[in-house]
């Protein structure tokens, strides 16, 4: 219900334009977004690396509406890979295919991602394709399969709330592809995704254990302490080496747990979003947790 409300707000152009231009809203968004400029995200990642955490950059933006915009987003990702190399950061990049021009044609997005993958490959770096709403699941996986025939430095995201995901996990294990497993952040119909959180959590637990045991360096992307503890118990019981997988969390969420996992010897990667197009990302983070409304309200009333 909350997620539905925030999702429709995130599509309201008037509200988005107001929020993006409003200094107070921008300040509140900084809870989840590293900044609007690349340099600010570089500083955040340098600090994370200094504390033993890996990172992944996300240049915010989705559903671009012109080929020129898609090209310039891809150019920015290429420049980002150059910056990672130049600054010696322990970071890869995450991108959304709709930011690469997917709505304008599969070929537009595919060509843009190839360009990014080539540059990443030249540095021995890695590119993750984020997963968007269910309208894009099939096409994202189709593009991923095509890319995988040519590049080994690309990975994909699967969402535990979708009924189809056990099948997709099996396919990716068979391909030896790197999967990030998350719960799923979009507003999906009950015909495609579990309406009850408990069912998503149960499916996440099963798929997480399968990926850790049989997958290729999976990213266990969750802030859910119960699932993280389950993963820890599972690897201890099965005698699985801690470098066979990594935990992943979002910038600004459960930083205490991020630090603790590193201290305990686990690989931990933080997803660091930055850029001017922060509004839809921010609304998804608010929708995930009712307590975030209290956070916004307390900031709005703070001088
Ligand atoms: P859950 O929602 O059950 O939260 C568990 C606990 O985490 C909460 O009790 C709270 O303490 C904390 N928490 C979670 N969200 C919070 C928030 N917004 N604010 C404050 N505290 C919060 N989704 C997607 O559809 N496609 C994608 O490509 C990605 N990519 C991605 C990368 C990474 C690294 C992560 C961690 C997550 C994603 N996601 C995603 C988002 C994911 O699908 C999911 O919406 C969020 O991670 C929240 O779910 P949790 O697993 O944390 O569990």
Short mmCIF file of C-alpha atoms and ligand atoms in Angstrom, two decimals:
data_model
loop_
_atom_site.label_atom_id
_atom_site.label_comp_id
_atom_site.label_asym_id
_atom_site.label_seq_id
_atom_site.Cartn_x
_atom_site.Cartn_y
_atom_site.Cartn_z
CA UNK A 1 0.00 0.00 0.00
CA UNK A 2 2.77 2.41 1.08
CA UNK A 3 4.89 1.24 -1.86
CA UNK A 4 1.97 1.83 -4.26
CA UNK A 5 1.47 5.37 -2.91
CA UNK A 6 5.15 6.30 -3.26
CA UNK A 7 5.34 4.70 -6.69
CA UNK A 8 2.53 6.87 -8.02
CA UNK A 9 4.09 9.96 -6.39
CA UNK A 10 7.41 9.12 -8.06
CA UNK A 11 5.69 9.25 -11.45
CA UNK A 12 4.17 12.68 -10.83
CA UNK A 13 6.24 15.08 -12.93
CA UNK A 14 5.11 18.26 -11.15
CA UNK A 15 6.05 16.87 -7.76
CA UNK A 16 9.35 15.54 -9.07
CA UNK A 17 10.31 18.92 -10.57
CA UNK A 18 9.35 20.66 -7.34
CA UNK A 19 11.36 18.22 -5.17
CA UNK A 20 14.46 18.25 -7.38
CA UNK A 21 14.57 22.06 -7.33
CA UNK A 22 13.89 22.32 -3.61
CA UNK A 23 16.98 22.69 -1.35
CA UNK A 24 15.23 21.11 1.64
CA UNK A 25 14.17 18.03 -0.35
CA UNK A 26 17.70 17.76 -1.73
CA UNK A 27 19.10 17.83 1.77
CA UNK A 28 16.73 15.06 2.89
CA UNK A 29 17.66 12.96 -0.16
CA UNK A 30 21.31 13.07 0.92
CA UNK A 31 20.43 10.41 3.48
CA UNK A 32 20.40 7.87 0.59
CA UNK A 33 22.29 9.65 -2.23
CA UNK A 34 26.04 10.44 -2.15
CA UNK A 35 25.63 13.79 -3.94
CA UNK A 36 24.83 15.26 -7.32
CA UNK A 37 28.42 15.35 -8.64
CA UNK A 38 30.77 12.48 -9.47
CA UNK A 39 33.45 13.99 -7.18
CA UNK A 40 31.15 13.69 -4.16
CA UNK A 41 30.55 9.99 -4.87
CA UNK A 42 34.31 9.46 -5.36
CA UNK A 43 34.91 10.94 -1.88
CA UNK A 44 32.27 8.67 -0.35
CA UNK A 45 33.77 5.59 -2.00
CA UNK A 46 37.30 6.51 -1.02
CA UNK A 47 36.13 6.68 2.58
CA UNK A 48 34.30 3.31 2.29
CA UNK A 49 37.39 1.69 0.76
CA UNK A 50 39.52 3.10 3.56
CA UNK A 51 37.26 1.25 6.01
CA UNK A 52 37.54 -2.04 4.11
CA UNK A 53 34.26 -1.86 2.14
CA UNK A 54 33.96 -2.34 -1.62
CA UNK A 55 31.53 -0.21 -3.62
CA UNK A 56 29.50 0.02 -6.77
CA UNK A 57 28.71 3.40 -8.37
CA UNK A 58 25.22 4.06 -9.69
CA UNK A 59 24.78 7.15 -11.85
CA UNK A 60 21.13 7.92 -11.14
CA UNK A 61 18.68 8.21 -14.01
CA UNK A 62 16.22 5.91 -15.72
CA UNK A 63 13.84 5.81 -18.70
CA UNK A 64 15.70 8.33 -20.86
CA UNK A 65 13.60 9.58 -23.76
CA UNK A 66 16.17 10.41 -26.46
CA UNK A 67 19.02 8.52 -28.08
CA UNK A 68 21.31 11.50 -27.35
CA UNK A 69 20.50 11.29 -23.63
CA UNK A 70 21.21 7.53 -23.62
CA UNK A 71 24.56 8.14 -25.35
CA UNK A 72 25.58 10.82 -22.92
CA UNK A 73 24.66 8.58 -19.94
CA UNK A 74 26.84 5.83 -21.44
CA UNK A 75 29.65 8.39 -21.95
CA UNK A 76 29.33 9.34 -18.28
CA UNK A 77 29.69 5.67 -17.29
CA UNK A 78 32.82 5.35 -19.44
CA UNK A 79 34.24 8.44 -17.71
CA UNK A 80 33.28 6.93 -14.36
CA UNK A 81 35.28 3.79 -15.13
CA UNK A 82 38.25 6.04 -16.02
CA UNK A 83 37.83 7.84 -12.67
CA UNK A 84 37.68 4.55 -10.72
CA UNK A 85 40.93 3.53 -12.38
CA UNK A 86 42.60 6.93 -11.93
CA UNK A 87 41.70 7.11 -8.22
CA UNK A 88 42.50 3.44 -7.60
CA UNK A 89 39.02 2.84 -6.12
CA UNK A 90 37.78 -0.63 -5.22
CA UNK A 91 34.50 -0.18 -7.03
CA UNK A 92 32.57 -1.47 -10.00
CA UNK A 93 29.49 0.14 -11.61
CA UNK A 94 25.77 -0.64 -11.68
CA UNK A 95 23.48 0.60 -14.42
CA UNK A 96 19.88 0.50 -15.54
CA UNK A 97 19.09 -0.50 -19.12
CA UNK A 98 16.36 2.15 -19.35
CA UNK A 99 19.11 4.73 -18.71
CA UNK A 100 20.96 3.22 -21.70
CA UNK A 101 17.95 3.80 -23.99
CA UNK A 102 16.02 0.53 -23.63
CA UNK A 103 12.68 2.30 -24.21
CA UNK A 104 14.04 3.54 -27.55
CA UNK A 105 15.04 0.07 -28.75
CA UNK A 106 16.96 -2.95 -27.51
CA UNK A 107 19.78 -2.19 -29.95
CA UNK A 108 20.33 1.30 -28.48
CA UNK A 109 20.74 -0.07 -24.95
CA UNK A 110 22.80 -3.06 -26.09
CA UNK A 111 25.31 -0.92 -28.04
CA UNK A 112 25.69 1.54 -25.16
CA UNK A 113 26.30 -1.24 -22.64
CA UNK A 114 28.86 -2.90 -24.96
CA UNK A 115 30.80 0.34 -25.03
CA UNK A 116 30.84 0.46 -21.21
CA UNK A 117 31.76 -3.22 -20.94
CA UNK A 118 34.69 -2.77 -23.34
CA UNK A 119 36.11 0.02 -21.19
CA UNK A 120 35.47 -1.94 -17.99
CA UNK A 121 37.19 -4.96 -19.52
CA UNK A 122 40.26 -2.91 -20.37
CA UNK A 123 40.58 -2.12 -16.63
CA UNK A 124 39.60 -5.60 -15.39
CA UNK A 125 36.44 -4.07 -13.94
CA UNK A 126 32.86 -5.33 -13.71
CA UNK A 127 29.42 -3.99 -14.70
CA UNK A 128 26.15 -4.98 -13.04
CA UNK A 129 22.82 -4.63 -14.83
CA UNK A 130 20.27 -3.54 -12.22
CA UNK A 131 16.79 -5.06 -12.52
CA UNK A 132 13.86 -2.70 -13.02
CA UNK A 133 10.05 -3.26 -12.94
CA UNK A 134 8.55 -6.48 -14.33
CA UNK A 135 7.82 -4.91 -17.75
CA UNK A 136 11.60 -5.10 -18.25
CA UNK A 137 12.47 -8.50 -16.75
CA UNK A 138 12.36 -10.55 -19.96
CA UNK A 139 14.16 -7.97 -22.08
CA UNK A 140 16.83 -7.36 -19.43
CA UNK A 141 17.56 -11.08 -19.21
CA UNK A 142 17.55 -11.39 -23.02
CA UNK A 143 20.11 -8.58 -23.32
CA UNK A 144 22.13 -10.10 -20.49
CA UNK A 145 22.29 -13.50 -22.28
CA UNK A 146 23.50 -11.78 -25.46
CA UNK A 147 26.15 -9.83 -23.57
CA UNK A 148 27.25 -12.93 -21.68
CA UNK A 149 28.22 -14.67 -24.93
CA UNK A 150 30.75 -11.90 -25.51
CA UNK A 151 31.72 -10.58 -22.06
CA UNK A 152 32.43 -12.25 -18.75
CA UNK A 153 32.62 -8.99 -16.77
CA UNK A 154 28.88 -8.46 -16.62
CA UNK A 155 26.36 -9.59 -14.01
CA UNK A 156 22.63 -9.32 -13.47
CA UNK A 157 20.13 -8.78 -10.65
CA UNK A 158 17.27 -11.14 -9.75
CA UNK A 159 14.35 -10.20 -7.48
CA UNK A 160 13.09 -12.70 -4.90
CA UNK A 161 9.52 -11.30 -4.92
CA UNK A 162 8.85 -12.57 -8.47
CA UNK A 163 7.36 -16.08 -8.77
CA UNK A 164 9.58 -16.76 -11.81
CA UNK A 165 12.88 -16.13 -10.01
CA UNK A 166 13.73 -19.74 -8.94
CA UNK A 167 13.81 -20.60 -12.65
CA UNK A 168 16.02 -17.57 -13.45
CA UNK A 169 18.38 -18.43 -10.58
CA UNK A 170 18.80 -21.97 -11.95
CA UNK A 171 19.52 -20.60 -15.41
CA UNK A 172 22.17 -18.16 -14.11
CA UNK A 173 23.81 -20.87 -11.99
CA UNK A 174 23.99 -23.00 -15.15
CA UNK A 175 25.58 -20.12 -17.09
CA UNK A 176 28.03 -19.48 -14.19
CA UNK A 177 26.91 -15.85 -14.27
CA UNK A 178 27.25 -13.50 -11.30
CA UNK A 179 23.86 -12.74 -9.73
CA UNK A 180 22.93 -10.05 -7.24
CA UNK A 181 19.90 -11.30 -5.31
CA UNK A 182 17.58 -8.62 -3.91
CA UNK A 183 13.99 -8.71 -2.66
CA UNK A 184 12.66 -6.31 -5.33
CA UNK A 185 11.75 -2.63 -5.06
CA UNK A 186 8.93 -2.05 -7.56
CA UNK A 187 5.17 -2.14 -7.21
CA UNK A 188 4.21 -5.46 -8.83
CA UNK A 189 0.80 -7.13 -9.31
CA UNK A 190 -0.10 -10.29 -7.32
CA UNK A 191 -0.18 -12.22 -10.60
CA UNK A 192 3.64 -11.81 -10.85
CA UNK A 193 4.98 -11.24 -7.34
CA UNK A 194 4.24 -12.32 -3.77
CA UNK A 195 1.94 -9.75 -2.15
CA UNK A 196 3.05 -10.88 1.34
CA UNK A 197 6.51 -9.90 2.54
CA UNK A 198 6.86 -13.17 4.48
CA UNK A 199 6.64 -15.15 1.22
CA UNK A 200 9.27 -12.97 -0.44
CA UNK A 201 11.54 -13.44 2.57
CA UNK A 202 11.09 -17.22 2.43
CA UNK A 203 11.87 -17.34 -1.28
CA UNK A 204 14.89 -15.07 -0.70
CA UNK A 205 16.24 -17.44 1.98
CA UNK A 206 16.01 -20.48 -0.32
CA UNK A 207 17.53 -18.77 -3.34
CA UNK A 208 20.26 -17.14 -1.28
CA UNK A 209 21.45 -20.52 0.08
CA UNK A 210 21.32 -22.06 -3.40
CA UNK A 211 23.36 -19.20 -4.91
CA UNK A 212 25.94 -19.27 -2.13
CA UNK A 213 26.36 -23.02 -2.52
CA UNK A 214 26.26 -23.34 -6.30
CA UNK A 215 26.46 -19.86 -7.84
CA UNK A 216 29.38 -17.77 -9.04
CA UNK A 217 30.37 -15.12 -6.47
CA UNK A 218 26.76 -14.02 -5.75
CA UNK A 219 25.92 -10.64 -4.23
CA UNK A 220 23.59 -11.11 -1.24
CA UNK A 221 21.88 -7.72 -1.38
CA UNK A 222 19.78 -7.17 1.72
CA UNK A 223 19.73 -5.25 5.00
CA UNK A 224 17.60 -7.95 6.60
CA UNK A 225 19.56 -9.07 9.67
CA UNK A 226 17.66 -12.38 9.90
CA UNK A 227 18.63 -13.32 6.33
CA UNK A 228 22.20 -12.19 6.87
CA UNK A 229 22.43 -14.35 10.00
CA UNK A 230 20.98 -17.26 8.06
CA UNK A 231 23.66 -16.81 5.38
CA UNK A 232 26.38 -16.73 8.05
CA UNK A 233 25.07 -19.93 9.67
CA UNK A 234 24.69 -21.61 6.26
CA UNK A 235 28.28 -20.95 5.14
CA UNK A 236 29.65 -22.01 8.53
CA UNK A 237 27.68 -25.28 8.44
CA UNK A 238 28.60 -26.07 4.80
CA UNK A 239 32.24 -25.02 5.26
CA UNK A 240 31.97 -22.49 2.41
CA UNK A 241 34.86 -20.00 2.15
CA UNK A 242 33.88 -16.40 2.95
CA UNK A 243 35.40 -15.15 -0.32
CA UNK A 244 32.92 -17.17 -2.42
CA UNK A 245 30.21 -14.46 -2.07
CA UNK A 246 29.69 -10.90 -0.90
CA UNK A 247 27.06 -9.04 1.07
CA UNK A 248 25.73 -5.86 -0.52
CA UNK A 249 23.82 -2.94 1.00
CA UNK A 250 22.66 0.50 -0.06
CA UNK A 251 24.46 3.69 0.87
CA UNK A 252 23.01 5.18 4.06
CA UNK A 253 21.20 2.04 5.24
CA UNK A 254 22.39 -0.13 8.15
CA UNK A 255 25.93 1.29 8.08
CA UNK A 256 26.48 -0.29 11.52
CA UNK A 257 25.85 -3.75 10.08
CA UNK A 258 28.03 -2.98 7.02
CA UNK A 259 30.98 -2.20 9.27
CA UNK A 260 30.35 -5.20 11.52
CA UNK A 261 30.31 -7.63 8.58
CA UNK A 262 33.69 -6.35 7.39
CA UNK A 263 35.09 -6.69 10.92
CA UNK A 264 33.81 -10.29 10.94
CA UNK A 265 35.74 -11.05 7.74
CA UNK A 266 32.95 -10.94 5.12
CA UNK A 267 33.17 -9.16 1.79
CA UNK A 268 30.81 -6.18 1.82
CA UNK A 269 29.91 -3.93 -1.12
CA UNK A 270 27.99 -0.66 -0.80
CA UNK A 271 25.78 0.60 -3.63
CA UNK A 272 26.53 4.32 -3.95
CA UNK A 273 24.04 6.31 -6.06
CA UNK A 274 24.79 9.85 -7.16
CA UNK A 275 23.59 12.37 -9.72
CA UNK A 276 20.90 14.95 -10.30
CA UNK A 277 18.19 12.38 -11.17
CA UNK A 278 17.76 11.18 -7.60
CA UNK A 279 13.98 11.50 -7.23
CA UNK A 280 12.64 8.02 -8.28
CA UNK A 281 15.46 6.25 -6.39
CA UNK A 282 14.72 8.30 -3.28
CA UNK A 283 10.98 7.54 -3.48
CA UNK A 284 11.71 3.79 -3.68
CA UNK A 285 13.81 4.02 -0.51
CA UNK A 286 11.04 5.90 1.29
CA UNK A 287 8.46 3.32 0.22
CA UNK A 288 10.48 0.50 1.75
CA UNK A 289 10.09 1.62 5.31
CA UNK A 290 7.26 3.54 7.00
CA UNK A 291 9.76 4.89 9.56
CA UNK A 292 11.35 6.88 6.74
CA UNK A 293 8.30 9.15 6.77
CA UNK A 294 9.21 10.14 10.32
CA UNK A 295 12.74 10.81 9.09
CA UNK A 296 11.45 13.18 6.38
CA UNK A 297 9.04 14.96 8.65
CA UNK A 298 11.68 15.50 11.34
CA UNK A 299 13.99 16.99 8.70
CA UNK A 300 11.28 19.21 7.30
CA UNK A 301 10.66 20.72 10.72
CA UNK A 302 14.35 21.09 11.56
CA UNK A 303 15.80 24.50 10.80
P1 LIG B 1 13.59 -5.35 4.15
O1 LIG B 1 12.81 -4.40 3.32
O2 LIG B 1 12.86 -6.47 4.82
O3 LIG B 1 14.39 -4.52 5.22
C1 LIG B 1 15.15 -5.13 6.26
C2 LIG B 1 15.66 -4.05 7.19
O4 LIG B 1 16.57 -3.21 6.47
C3 LIG B 1 14.60 -3.08 7.69
O5 LIG B 1 13.98 -3.58 8.84
C4 LIG B 1 15.41 -1.82 7.94
O6 LIG B 1 16.13 -1.94 9.14
C5 LIG B 1 16.40 -1.84 6.81
N1 LIG B 1 15.91 -1.11 5.62
C6 LIG B 1 15.53 -1.67 4.43
N2 LIG B 1 15.19 -0.70 3.55
C7 LIG B 1 15.35 0.47 4.20
C8 LIG B 1 15.17 1.83 3.82
N3 LIG B 1 14.76 2.17 2.60
N4 LIG B 1 15.42 2.77 4.72
C9 LIG B 1 15.86 2.46 5.97
N5 LIG B 1 16.07 1.20 6.39
C10 LIG B 1 15.81 0.21 5.53
N6 LIG B 1 15.84 -3.67 -6.13
C11 LIG B 1 15.46 -3.91 -7.40
O7 LIG B 1 14.27 -4.09 -7.66
N7 LIG B 1 16.40 -3.92 -8.41
C12 LIG B 1 17.72 -3.76 -8.17
O8 LIG B 1 18.53 -3.79 -9.11
C13 LIG B 1 18.13 -3.54 -6.83
N8 LIG B 1 19.45 -3.36 -6.51
C14 LIG B 1 19.82 -3.36 -5.19
C15 LIG B 1 21.18 -3.32 -4.85
C16 LIG B 1 21.56 -3.41 -3.52
C17 LIG B 1 23.03 -3.43 -3.18
C18 LIG B 1 20.58 -3.51 -2.49
C19 LIG B 1 20.95 -3.65 -1.05
C20 LIG B 1 19.25 -3.48 -2.82
C21 LIG B 1 18.85 -3.38 -4.15
N9 LIG B 1 17.51 -3.32 -4.50
C22 LIG B 1 17.15 -3.51 -5.82
C23 LIG B 1 16.49 -2.99 -3.48
C24 LIG B 1 15.86 -4.24 -2.86
O9 LIG B 1 15.08 -4.91 -3.81
C25 LIG B 1 15.00 -3.89 -1.64
O10 LIG B 1 13.96 -3.07 -2.03
C26 LIG B 1 15.75 -3.22 -0.51
O11 LIG B 1 17.02 -3.75 -0.34
C27 LIG B 1 15.00 -3.40 0.83
O12 LIG B 1 14.88 -4.76 1.13
P2 LIG B 1 15.75 -5.53 2.23
O13 LIG B 1 16.30 -6.75 1.60
O14 LIG B 1 16.75 -4.65 2.84
O15 LIG B 1 14.71 -6.07 3.29
#
